[in-house]
PDB file of C-alpha atoms and ligand atoms in Angstrom:
ATOM      1  CA  MET F  19       0.000   0.000   0.000  1.00 70.00           C
ATOM      2  CA  ASP F  20       1.382   3.360  -0.996  1.00 94.00           C
ATOM      3  CA  GLN F  21      -1.325   5.922  -0.343  1.00 97.00           C
ATOM      4  CA  GLU F  22       0.895   8.978  -0.822  1.00 97.00           C
ATOM      5  CA  ARG F  23       1.940   7.809  -4.285  1.00 97.00           C
ATOM      6  CA  TRP F  24      -1.660   7.055  -5.294  1.00 98.00           C
ATOM      7  CA  SER F  25      -2.788  10.496  -4.149  1.00 98.00           C
ATOM      8  CA  GLU F  26       0.077  12.185  -5.997  1.00 98.00           C
ATOM      9  CA  VAL F  27      -0.817  10.387  -9.215  1.00 98.00           C
ATOM     10  CA  ASP F  28      -4.494  11.255  -8.722  1.00 98.00           C
ATOM     11  CA  ARG F  29      -3.479  14.915  -8.356  1.00 97.00           C
ATOM     12  CA  TYR F  30      -1.359  14.643 -11.504  1.00 98.00           C
ATOM     13  CA  ILE F  31      -4.245  13.192 -13.535  1.00 97.00           C
ATOM     14  CA  GLU F  32      -6.594  15.771 -12.087  1.00 97.00           C
ATOM     15  CA  LYS F  33      -4.286  18.640 -12.999  1.00 96.00           C
ATOM     16  CA  LYS F  34      -3.591  17.355 -16.510  1.00 97.00           C
ATOM     17  CA  LEU F  35      -6.992  16.061 -17.580  1.00 97.00           C
ATOM     18  CA  VAL F  36      -9.785  16.948 -15.186  1.00 96.00           C
ATOM     19  CA  GLY F  37      -9.009  20.599 -14.508  1.00 88.00           C
ATOM     20  CA  SER F  38     -10.230  22.847 -11.740  1.00 84.00           C
ATOM     21  CA  ASP F  39     -13.697  24.184 -11.699  1.00 91.00           C
ATOM     22  CA  PRO F  40     -15.179  26.823  -9.343  1.00 95.00           C
ATOM     23  CA  ALA F  41     -18.526  25.050  -8.819  1.00 96.00           C
ATOM     24  CA  LEU F  42     -16.947  21.715  -7.931  1.00 97.00           C
ATOM     25  CA  THR F  43     -14.266  23.334  -5.792  1.00 97.00           C
ATOM     26  CA  SER F  44     -16.856  25.301  -3.848  1.00 97.00           C
ATOM     27  CA  THR F  45     -18.981  22.159  -3.444  1.00 98.00           C
ATOM     28  CA  LEU F  46     -16.038  20.425  -1.780  1.00 97.00           C
ATOM     29  CA  ALA F  47     -15.348  23.515   0.347  1.00 97.00           C
ATOM     30  CA  ALA F  48     -18.991  23.628   1.485  1.00 97.00           C
ATOM     31  CA  ALA F  49     -18.799  19.941   2.418  1.00 97.00           C
ATOM     32  CA  VAL F  50     -15.682  20.559   4.503  1.00 97.00           C
ATOM     33  CA  ALA F  51     -17.244  23.643   6.141  1.00 97.00           C
ATOM     34  CA  ALA F  52     -20.337  21.618   7.093  1.00 97.00           C
ATOM     35  CA  GLN F  53     -18.097  18.812   8.395  1.00 97.00           C
ATOM     36  CA  LEU F  54     -19.587  16.244   6.076  1.00 97.00           C
ATOM     37  CA  PRO F  55     -17.583  13.026   5.729  1.00 97.00           C
ATOM     38  CA  ALA F  56     -15.070  13.328   2.847  1.00 97.00           C
ATOM     39  CA  ILE F  57     -16.451  10.308   0.995  1.00 98.00           C
ATOM     40  CA  GLU F  58     -17.503  11.866  -2.313  1.00 98.00           C
ATOM     41  CA  VAL F  59     -16.048  10.383  -5.482  1.00 98.00           C
ATOM     42  CA  SER F  60     -12.622  11.709  -6.426  1.00 98.00           C
ATOM     43  CA  PRO F  61     -12.450  14.289  -9.242  1.00 97.00           C
ATOM     44  CA  ASN F  62     -11.105  11.627 -11.585  1.00 97.00           C
ATOM     45  CA  HIS F  63     -13.990   9.303 -10.762  1.00 98.00           C
ATOM     46  CA  GLY F  64     -16.472  12.144 -11.065  1.00 98.00           C
ATOM     47  CA  LYS F  65     -15.211  12.787 -14.559  1.00 98.00           C
ATOM     48  CA  LEU F  66     -15.412   9.066 -15.327  1.00 98.00           C
ATOM     49  CA  LEU F  67     -19.077   9.022 -14.266  1.00 98.00           C
ATOM     50  CA  SER F  68     -19.727  12.046 -16.433  1.00 98.00           C
ATOM     51  CA  LEU F  69     -17.968  10.488 -19.428  1.00 98.00           C
ATOM     52  CA  LEU F  70     -19.892   7.225 -19.014  1.00 98.00           C
ATOM     53  CA  ALA F  71     -23.187   9.117 -18.950  1.00 98.00           C
ATOM     54  CA  ILE F  72     -22.174  11.106 -22.054  1.00 98.00           C
ATOM     55  CA  ILE F  73     -20.979   8.007 -23.928  1.00 98.00           C
ATOM     56  CA  HIS F  74     -24.330   6.398 -23.143  1.00 98.00           C
ATOM     57  CA  ASN F  75     -26.308   9.510 -24.234  1.00 98.00           C
ATOM     58  CA  SER F  76     -28.024   9.395 -20.853  1.00 98.00           C
ATOM     59  CA  ARG F  77     -31.163  11.494 -20.428  1.00 98.00           C
ATOM     60  CA  ARG F  78     -32.650  10.148 -17.219  1.00 98.00           C
ATOM     61  CA  ILE F  79     -30.257   9.505 -14.366  1.00 99.00           C
ATOM     62  CA  LEU F  80     -30.976   8.112 -10.904  1.00 99.00           C
ATOM     63  CA  GLU F  81     -28.508   8.483  -8.033  1.00 99.00           C
ATOM     64  CA  LEU F  82     -28.747   6.919  -4.585  1.00 99.00           C
ATOM     65  CA  GLY F  83     -26.716   8.912  -2.023  1.00 98.00           C
ATOM     66  CA  THR F  84     -26.280  12.634  -2.758  1.00 98.00           C
ATOM     67  CA  LEU F  85     -24.081  13.844   0.126  1.00 98.00           C
ATOM     68  CA  ALA F  86     -23.007  17.391  -0.899  1.00 98.00           C
ATOM     69  CA  GLY F  87     -23.980  16.863  -4.535  1.00 98.00           C
ATOM     70  CA  TYR F  88     -20.459  16.426  -5.877  1.00 98.00           C
ATOM     71  CA  SER F  89     -21.110  13.307  -7.986  1.00 98.00           C
ATOM     72  CA  THR F  90     -24.581  14.711  -8.741  1.00 98.00           C
ATOM     73  CA  ILE F  91     -23.043  17.777 -10.409  1.00 98.00           C
ATOM     74  CA  TRP F  92     -20.646  15.672 -12.482  1.00 98.00           C
ATOM     75  CA  LEU F  93     -23.525  13.503 -13.679  1.00 98.00           C
ATOM     76  CA  ALA F  94     -25.962  16.379 -14.256  1.00 98.00           C
ATOM     77  CA  ARG F  95     -23.404  18.080 -16.484  1.00 98.00           C
ATOM     78  CA  ALA F  96     -23.461  15.040 -18.738  1.00 98.00           C
ATOM     79  CA  LEU F  97     -27.155  15.557 -19.448  1.00 98.00           C
ATOM     80  CA  PRO F  98     -28.634  17.412 -22.412  1.00 98.00           C
ATOM     81  CA  ALA F  99     -30.789  20.488 -21.670  1.00 96.00           C
ATOM     82  CA  ASP F 100     -33.941  18.399 -21.300  1.00 97.00           C
ATOM     83  CA  GLY F 101     -32.224  15.619 -19.346  1.00 98.00           C
ATOM     84  CA  ARG F 102     -33.205  14.926 -15.752  1.00 98.00           C
ATOM     85  CA  LEU F 103     -31.499  13.520 -12.662  1.00 98.00           C
ATOM     86  CA  ILE F 104     -33.172  12.370  -9.463  1.00 99.00           C
ATOM     87  CA  SER F 105     -30.900  11.928  -6.459  1.00 99.00           C
ATOM     88  CA  ILE F 106     -32.134  10.310  -3.248  1.00 99.00           C
ATOM     89  CA  GLU F 107     -30.586  11.324   0.073  1.00 99.00           C
ATOM     90  CA  SER F 108     -31.769  10.273   3.538  1.00 98.00           C
ATOM     91  CA  ASN F 109     -29.976  13.002   5.479  1.00 98.00           C
ATOM     92  CA  ALA F 110     -31.948  16.270   5.244  1.00 98.00           C
ATOM     93  CA  SER F 111     -28.952  18.397   6.119  1.00 98.00           C
ATOM     94  CA  HIS F 112     -26.838  16.751   3.396  1.00 98.00           C
ATOM     95  CA  ALA F 113     -29.686  17.360   0.963  1.00 98.00           C
ATOM     96  CA  ARG F 114     -29.914  21.062   1.879  1.00 98.00           C
ATOM     97  CA  ILE F 115     -26.192  21.562   1.353  1.00 98.00           C
ATOM     98  CA  ALA F 116     -26.342  19.644  -1.917  1.00 98.00           C
ATOM     99  CA  GLN F 117     -29.280  21.738  -3.155  1.00 98.00           C
ATOM    100  CA  VAL F 118     -27.259  24.938  -2.720  1.00 98.00           C
ATOM    101  CA  ASN F 119     -24.212  23.429  -4.436  1.00 98.00           C
ATOM    102  CA  ILE F 120     -26.283  22.098  -7.321  1.00 98.00           C
ATOM    103  CA  GLU F 121     -27.958  25.457  -7.913  1.00 98.00           C
ATOM    104  CA  LYS F 122     -24.628  27.273  -7.754  1.00 98.00           C
ATOM    105  CA  ALA F 123     -23.259  24.845 -10.327  1.00 98.00           C
ATOM    106  CA  GLY F 124     -26.048  25.876 -12.701  1.00 98.00           C
ATOM    107  CA  VAL F 125     -27.661  22.445 -12.951  1.00 98.00           C
ATOM    108  CA  GLY F 126     -30.561  23.101 -10.561  1.00 98.00           C
ATOM    109  CA  ALA F 127     -33.179  22.869 -13.305  1.00 98.00           C
ATOM    110  CA  LYS F 128     -32.114  19.347 -14.241  1.00 98.00           C
ATOM    111  CA  VAL F 129     -31.763  17.917 -10.737  1.00 98.00           C
ATOM    112  CA  GLU F 130     -34.338  16.916  -8.166  1.00 98.00           C
ATOM    113  CA  ILE F 131     -33.157  15.789  -4.750  1.00 98.00           C
ATOM    114  CA  ARG F 132     -35.629  13.603  -2.883  1.00 98.00           C
ATOM    115  CA  VAL F 133     -35.144  13.378   0.857  1.00 98.00           C
ATOM    116  CA  GLY F 134     -35.772  10.029   2.496  1.00 98.00           C
ATOM    117  CA  LYS F 135     -34.507   6.513   2.716  1.00 98.00           C
ATOM    118  CA  ALA F 136     -33.906   5.208  -0.770  1.00 98.00           C
ATOM    119  CA  LEU F 137     -35.799   1.962  -0.169  1.00 98.00           C
ATOM    120  CA  GLU F 138     -38.848   3.970   0.885  1.00 98.00           C
ATOM    121  CA  LEU F 139     -38.715   6.395  -2.049  1.00 98.00           C
ATOM    122  CA  LEU F 140     -37.862   4.009  -4.872  1.00 98.00           C
ATOM    123  CA  PRO F 141     -41.422   2.588  -5.199  1.00 98.00           C
ATOM    124  CA  GLU F 142     -42.768   6.122  -5.749  1.00 97.00           C
ATOM    125  CA  LEU F 143     -40.524   6.589  -8.738  1.00 97.00           C
ATOM    126  CA  VAL F 144     -42.413   3.778 -10.415  1.00 97.00           C
ATOM    127  CA  THR F 145     -45.918   4.838  -9.376  1.00 97.00           C
ATOM    128  CA  GLN F 146     -45.165   8.450 -10.365  1.00 98.00           C
ATOM    129  CA  GLY F 147     -44.094   7.318 -13.822  1.00 97.00           C
ATOM    130  CA  LEU F 148     -40.499   8.526 -13.416  1.00 98.00           C
ATOM    131  CA  ALA F 149     -38.959   5.196 -14.428  1.00 98.00           C
ATOM    132  CA  PRO F 150     -37.274   3.929 -16.484  1.00 98.00           C
ATOM    133  CA  PHE F 151     -33.863   5.483 -15.992  1.00 98.00           C
ATOM    134  CA  ASP F 152     -31.027   4.936 -18.455  1.00 98.00           C
ATOM    135  CA  PHE F 153     -28.162   5.494 -16.013  1.00 99.00           C
ATOM    136  CA  ILE F 154     -28.112   4.632 -12.303  1.00 99.00           C
ATOM    137  CA  PHE F 155     -25.379   5.431  -9.786  1.00 99.00           C
ATOM    138  CA  ILE F 156     -25.618   3.543  -6.487  1.00 99.00           C
ATOM    139  CA  ASP F 157     -23.566   5.128  -3.699  1.00 99.00           C
ATOM    140  CA  ALA F 158     -25.758   5.177  -0.535  1.00 98.00           C
ATOM    141  CA  ASP F 159     -25.433   2.862   2.505  1.00 98.00           C
ATOM    142  CA  LYS F 160     -23.507  -0.252   1.540  1.00 98.00           C
ATOM    143  CA  GLU F 161     -25.578  -2.571   3.770  1.00 98.00           C
ATOM    144  CA  THR F 162     -28.527  -2.132   1.413  1.00 98.00           C
ATOM    145  CA  TYR F 163     -26.657  -2.620  -1.884  1.00 98.00           C
ATOM    146  CA  PRO F 164     -28.353  -5.958  -2.695  1.00 98.00           C
ATOM    147  CA  GLU F 165     -31.802  -4.381  -2.374  1.00 98.00           C
ATOM    148  CA  TYR F 166     -30.671  -1.291  -4.304  1.00 98.00           C
ATOM    149  CA  PHE F 167     -29.463  -3.486  -7.121  1.00 98.00           C
ATOM    150  CA  GLU F 168     -32.846  -5.224  -7.332  1.00 98.00           C
ATOM    151  CA  TRP F 169     -34.579  -1.856  -7.441  1.00 98.00           C
ATOM    152  CA  ALA F 170     -32.128  -0.506  -9.978  1.00 98.00           C
ATOM    153  CA  VAL F 171     -33.014  -3.300 -12.392  1.00 98.00           C
ATOM    154  CA  ARG F 172     -36.688  -2.734 -11.680  1.00 98.00           C
ATOM    155  CA  VAL F 173     -36.451   0.938 -12.703  1.00 98.00           C
ATOM    156  CA  SER F 174     -34.240   0.199 -15.726  1.00 98.00           C
ATOM    157  CA  GLN F 175     -34.881  -0.330 -19.398  1.00 98.00           C
ATOM    158  CA  TYR F 176     -32.972  -2.311 -21.995  1.00 98.00           C
ATOM    159  CA  GLY F 177     -29.396  -0.980 -22.050  1.00 98.00           C
ATOM    160  CA  THR F 178     -29.482   0.887 -18.732  1.00 98.00           C
ATOM    161  CA  ILE F 179     -26.049   1.352 -17.201  1.00 98.00           C
ATOM    162  CA  ILE F 180     -25.737   0.709 -13.458  1.00 98.00           C
ATOM    163  CA  VAL F 181     -22.595   1.913 -11.677  1.00 99.00           C
ATOM    164  CA  ILE F 182     -22.094   0.823  -8.071  1.00 99.00           C
ATOM    165  CA  ASP F 183     -19.417   2.541  -5.963  1.00 98.00           C
ATOM    166  CA  ASN F 184     -17.185   1.047  -3.269  1.00 98.00           C
ATOM    167  CA  VAL F 185     -17.403  -2.628  -4.073  1.00 98.00           C
ATOM    168  CA  VAL F 186     -13.814  -3.600  -3.271  1.00 98.00           C
ATOM    169  CA  ARG F 187     -13.402  -2.056   0.176  1.00 94.00           C
ATOM    170  CA  ASN F 188      -9.642  -2.247   0.527  1.00 96.00           C
ATOM    171  CA  GLY F 189      -9.771  -5.777  -0.832  1.00 95.00           C
ATOM    172  CA  ALA F 190     -12.103  -6.975   1.925  1.00 96.00           C
ATOM    173  CA  ILE F 191     -14.435  -8.677  -0.572  1.00 96.00           C
ATOM    174  CA  ARG F 192     -11.906 -11.473  -0.959  1.00 95.00           C
ATOM    175  CA  GLU F 193     -12.621 -12.526   2.644  1.00 95.00           C
ATOM    176  CA  VAL F 194     -14.594 -15.755   2.729  1.00 94.00           C
ATOM    177  CA  LYS F 195     -16.478 -14.940   5.923  1.00 95.00           C
ATOM    178  CA  PRO F 196     -16.292 -11.175   6.475  1.00 95.00           C
ATOM    179  CA  GLU F 197     -17.443  -9.748   9.815  1.00 95.00           C
ATOM    180  CA  ASP F 198     -18.218  -6.302   8.456  1.00 97.00           C
ATOM    181  CA  LYS F 199     -21.905  -5.960   7.540  1.00 97.00           C
ATOM    182  CA  ARG F 200     -21.084  -3.708   4.630  1.00 98.00           C
ATOM    183  CA  VAL F 201     -18.606  -6.178   3.171  1.00 98.00           C
ATOM    184  CA  LYS F 202     -21.132  -8.983   3.664  1.00 98.00           C
ATOM    185  CA  ALA F 203     -23.724  -6.978   1.763  1.00 98.00           C
ATOM    186  CA  VAL F 204     -21.325  -6.165  -1.066  1.00 98.00           C
ATOM    187  CA  LYS F 205     -20.524  -9.871  -1.392  1.00 98.00           C
ATOM    188  CA  ARG F 206     -24.253 -10.616  -1.535  1.00 98.00           C
ATOM    189  CA  LEU F 207     -24.449  -8.022  -4.288  1.00 98.00           C
ATOM    190  CA  PHE F 208     -21.777  -9.897  -6.261  1.00 98.00           C
ATOM    191  CA  ASP F 209     -23.703 -13.145  -5.763  1.00 98.00           C
ATOM    192  CA  LEU F 210     -26.930 -11.553  -6.962  1.00 98.00           C
ATOM    193  CA  VAL F 211     -25.372  -9.959 -10.024  1.00 98.00           C
ATOM    194  CA  ALA F 212     -23.474 -13.153 -10.853  1.00 98.00           C
ATOM    195  CA  GLN F 213     -26.661 -15.199 -11.170  1.00 97.00           C
ATOM    196  CA  ASP F 214     -28.876 -12.469 -12.628  1.00 97.00           C
ATOM    197  CA  ARG F 215     -29.548 -13.151 -16.309  1.00 97.00           C
ATOM    198  CA  ARG F 216     -30.968  -9.641 -16.808  1.00 97.00           C
ATOM    199  CA  VAL F 217     -27.572  -7.936 -16.538  1.00 98.00           C
ATOM    200  CA  THR F 218     -23.987  -8.336 -17.635  1.00 98.00           C
ATOM    201  CA  ALA F 219     -21.334  -6.839 -15.393  1.00 98.00           C
ATOM    202  CA  THR F 220     -17.763  -6.405 -14.340  1.00 98.00           C
ATOM    203  CA  ALA F 221     -15.964  -4.701 -11.457  1.00 98.00           C
ATOM    204  CA  VAL F 222     -12.780  -2.654 -11.623  1.00 98.00           C
ATOM    205  CA  GLN F 223     -10.359  -2.183  -8.739  1.00 98.00           C
ATOM    206  CA  THR F 224      -9.095   1.339  -8.231  1.00 98.00           C
ATOM    207  CA  VAL F 225      -6.406   3.105  -6.226  1.00 98.00           C
ATOM    208  CA  GLY F 226      -6.158   6.836  -5.755  1.00 97.00           C
ATOM    209  CA  SER F 227      -6.833   9.656  -3.331  1.00 96.00           C
ATOM    210  CA  LYS F 228      -9.637   7.565  -1.792  1.00 96.00           C
ATOM    211  CA  GLY F 229      -7.422   4.569  -1.165  1.00 97.00           C
ATOM    212  CA  TYR F 230      -7.997   1.099  -2.556  1.00 97.00           C
ATOM    213  CA  ASP F 231     -11.538   0.419  -3.692  1.00 98.00           C
ATOM    214  CA  GLY F 232     -13.431  -0.252  -6.899  1.00 98.00           C
ATOM    215  CA  PHE F 233     -16.690   0.040  -8.764  1.00 98.00           C
ATOM    216  CA  MET F 234     -19.071  -2.322 -10.474  1.00 98.00           C
ATOM    217  CA  LEU F 235     -20.381  -1.569 -13.952  1.00 98.00           C
ATOM    218  CA  ALA F 236     -23.461  -3.418 -15.147  1.00 98.00           C
ATOM    219  CA  ARG F 237     -25.630  -3.210 -18.245  1.00 98.00           C
ATOM    220  CA  VAL F 238     -29.223  -4.345 -18.375  1.00 98.00           C
ATOM    221  CA  THR F 239     -29.417  -6.789 -21.243  1.00 96.00           C
ATOM    222  CA  GLU F 240     -33.042  -7.836 -20.992  1.00 86.00           C
ATOM    223  CA  ASP F 241     -35.983  -6.017 -22.478  1.00 79.00           C
ATOM    224  CA  LEU F 242     -37.837  -5.092 -19.297  1.00 65.00           C
ATOM    225  CA  HIS F 243     -40.507  -2.950 -20.896  1.00 57.00           C
ATOM    226  CA  ASP F 244     -43.369  -5.400 -20.501  1.00 55.00           C
ATOM    227  CA  ARG F 245     -42.522  -6.101 -16.914  1.00 57.00           C
ATOM    228  CA  LEU F 246     -42.377  -2.376 -16.054  1.00 55.00           C
ATOM    229  CA  GLU F 247     -45.722  -1.759 -17.743  1.00 56.00           C
ATOM    230  CA  HIS F 248     -47.117  -4.577 -15.641  1.00 53.00           C
ATOM    231  CA  HIS F 249     -45.684  -2.966 -12.524  1.00 55.00           C
ATOM    232  CA  LEU F 250     -47.037   0.466 -13.411  1.00 54.00           C
ATOM    233  CA  HIS F 251     -50.557  -0.735 -13.901  1.00 53.00           C
ATOM    234  CA  ARG F 252     -50.719  -3.068 -10.963  1.00 49.00           C
ATOM    235  CA  ARG F 253     -52.922  -1.804  -8.174  1.00 47.00           C
ATOM    236  CA  ASP F 254     -52.159  -3.949  -5.156  1.00 44.00           C
TER     237      ASP F 254
HETATM  238  N1  SAH T 328     -22.536  10.201  -4.206  1.00 55.03           N
HETATM  239  C1  SAH T 328     -21.881  11.162  -3.317  1.00 55.03           C
HETATM  240  C2  SAH T 328     -21.439  10.505  -2.030  1.00 55.03           C
HETATM  241  C3  SAH T 328     -22.536   9.805  -1.285  1.00 55.03           C
HETATM  242  S1  SAH T 328     -22.042   9.350   0.358  1.00 55.03           S
HETATM  243  C4  SAH T 328     -20.658  11.735  -4.031  1.00 55.03           C
HETATM  244  O1  SAH T 328     -19.868  10.928  -4.554  1.00 55.03           O
HETATM  245  O2  SAH T 328     -20.478  12.955  -4.056  1.00 55.03           O
HETATM  246  C5  SAH T 328     -23.425   8.398   0.839  1.00 55.03           C
HETATM  247  C6  SAH T 328     -24.682   9.214   1.111  1.00 55.03           C
HETATM  248  O3  SAH T 328     -25.746   8.291   1.234  1.00 55.03           O
HETATM  249  C7  SAH T 328     -24.626  10.011   2.419  1.00 55.03           C
HETATM  250  O4  SAH T 328     -24.936  11.359   2.184  1.00 55.03           O
HETATM  251  C8  SAH T 328     -25.707   9.364   3.280  1.00 55.03           C
HETATM  252  O5  SAH T 328     -26.417  10.274   4.106  1.00 55.03           O
HETATM  253  C9  SAH T 328     -26.630   8.764   2.229  1.00 55.03           C
HETATM  254  N2  SAH T 328     -27.451   7.647   2.708  1.00 55.03           N
HETATM  255  C10 SAH T 328     -27.161   6.746   3.676  1.00 55.03           C
HETATM  256  N3  SAH T 328     -28.177   5.879   3.835  1.00 55.03           N
HETATM  257  C11 SAH T 328     -29.116   6.227   2.933  1.00 55.03           C
HETATM  258  C12 SAH T 328     -30.414   5.718   2.609  1.00 55.03           C
HETATM  259  N4  SAH T 328     -30.931   4.657   3.247  1.00 55.03           N
HETATM  260  N5  SAH T 328     -31.111   6.309   1.633  1.00 55.03           N
HETATM  261  C13 SAH T 328     -30.598   7.374   0.965  1.00 55.03           C
HETATM  262  N6  SAH T 328     -29.397   7.904   1.239  1.00 55.03           N
HETATM  263  C14 SAH T 328     -28.661   7.340   2.209  1.00 55.03           C
HETATM  264  C1  DHB T 329     -17.824   5.434   2.401  1.00 55.03           C
HETATM  265  C2  DHB T 329     -18.873   5.664   1.537  1.00 55.03           C
HETATM  266  C3  DHB T 329     -18.621   5.967   0.208  1.00 55.03           C
HETATM  267  O1  DHB T 329     -19.626   6.161  -0.671  1.00 55.03           O
HETATM  268  C4  DHB T 329     -17.331   6.059  -0.268  1.00 55.03           C
HETATM  269  O2  DHB T 329     -17.143   6.349  -1.571  1.00 55.03           O
HETATM  270  C5  DHB T 329     -16.272   5.853   0.606  1.00 55.03           C
HETATM  271  C6  DHB T 329     -16.512   5.537   1.944  1.00 55.03           C
HETATM  272  C7  DHB T 329     -18.089   5.086   3.817  1.00 55.03           C
HETATM  273  O3  DHB T 329     -19.265   5.066   4.188  1.00 55.03           O
HETATM  274  O4  DHB T 329     -17.146   4.861   4.540  1.00 55.03           O
HETATM  275 MG1   MG T 330     -18.948   6.063  -2.664  1.00 55.03          MG
END
């Protein structure tokens, strides 16, 4: 492990390719000022999310876990003028800080933050006709990742891209019987995805300013339209 080297290289990449940006810099400063945990994606990962959403021509993005809105801003910037992003955040104070940051970044018209526990708010997205989404970023509480994955597929369409953060956890996922509840849940996520015929996926290990972790990238390969219609019109 060589954290200082990883951080230096992350700073190098950031300086060369990602660039500095007043809205993102002030978002990070606001997060520090409010003493939020410094667990937002790194600038290089933020740009990766944005590039993935652009490559995919995403128009309807769903995010679970807003924090100060840092990843939200990266993703919202990938959207066309009529694109929309819904971000779910359970902590009302995080959501308030994020709202300010998102407006300052000029993407307020595209972004809606919904405050509440993701598992409680996800069903409403379906009944309110807001699904399907074409890009989903899962980054809320790790203990609930298996359930979030199930919901993500439920609110997807054919081709939807699902990105799931923090799935390597310093290599802890290689443990056969992990104690940590979060690691257990992430391993259950791998099991679910592995046997789920509706998606095809991989995971990539990363090192950088946020240490040693990784993300999962999945693509919905099944035409879910009929099933979603069924869900929308069910009244039970
Ligand atoms: N995506 C952000 C970081 C999110 S950190 C970024 O990269 O900039 C994880 C966030 O998930 C925290 O703000 C936390 O309050 C929120 N969270 C935790 N449990 C949640 C839940 N059950 N539902 C929705 N959000 C939750
Ligand atoms: C944690 C959460 C994250 O989303 C992340 O990227 C890093 C750490 C955490 O809860 O510790
Ligand atoms: Mg994360």
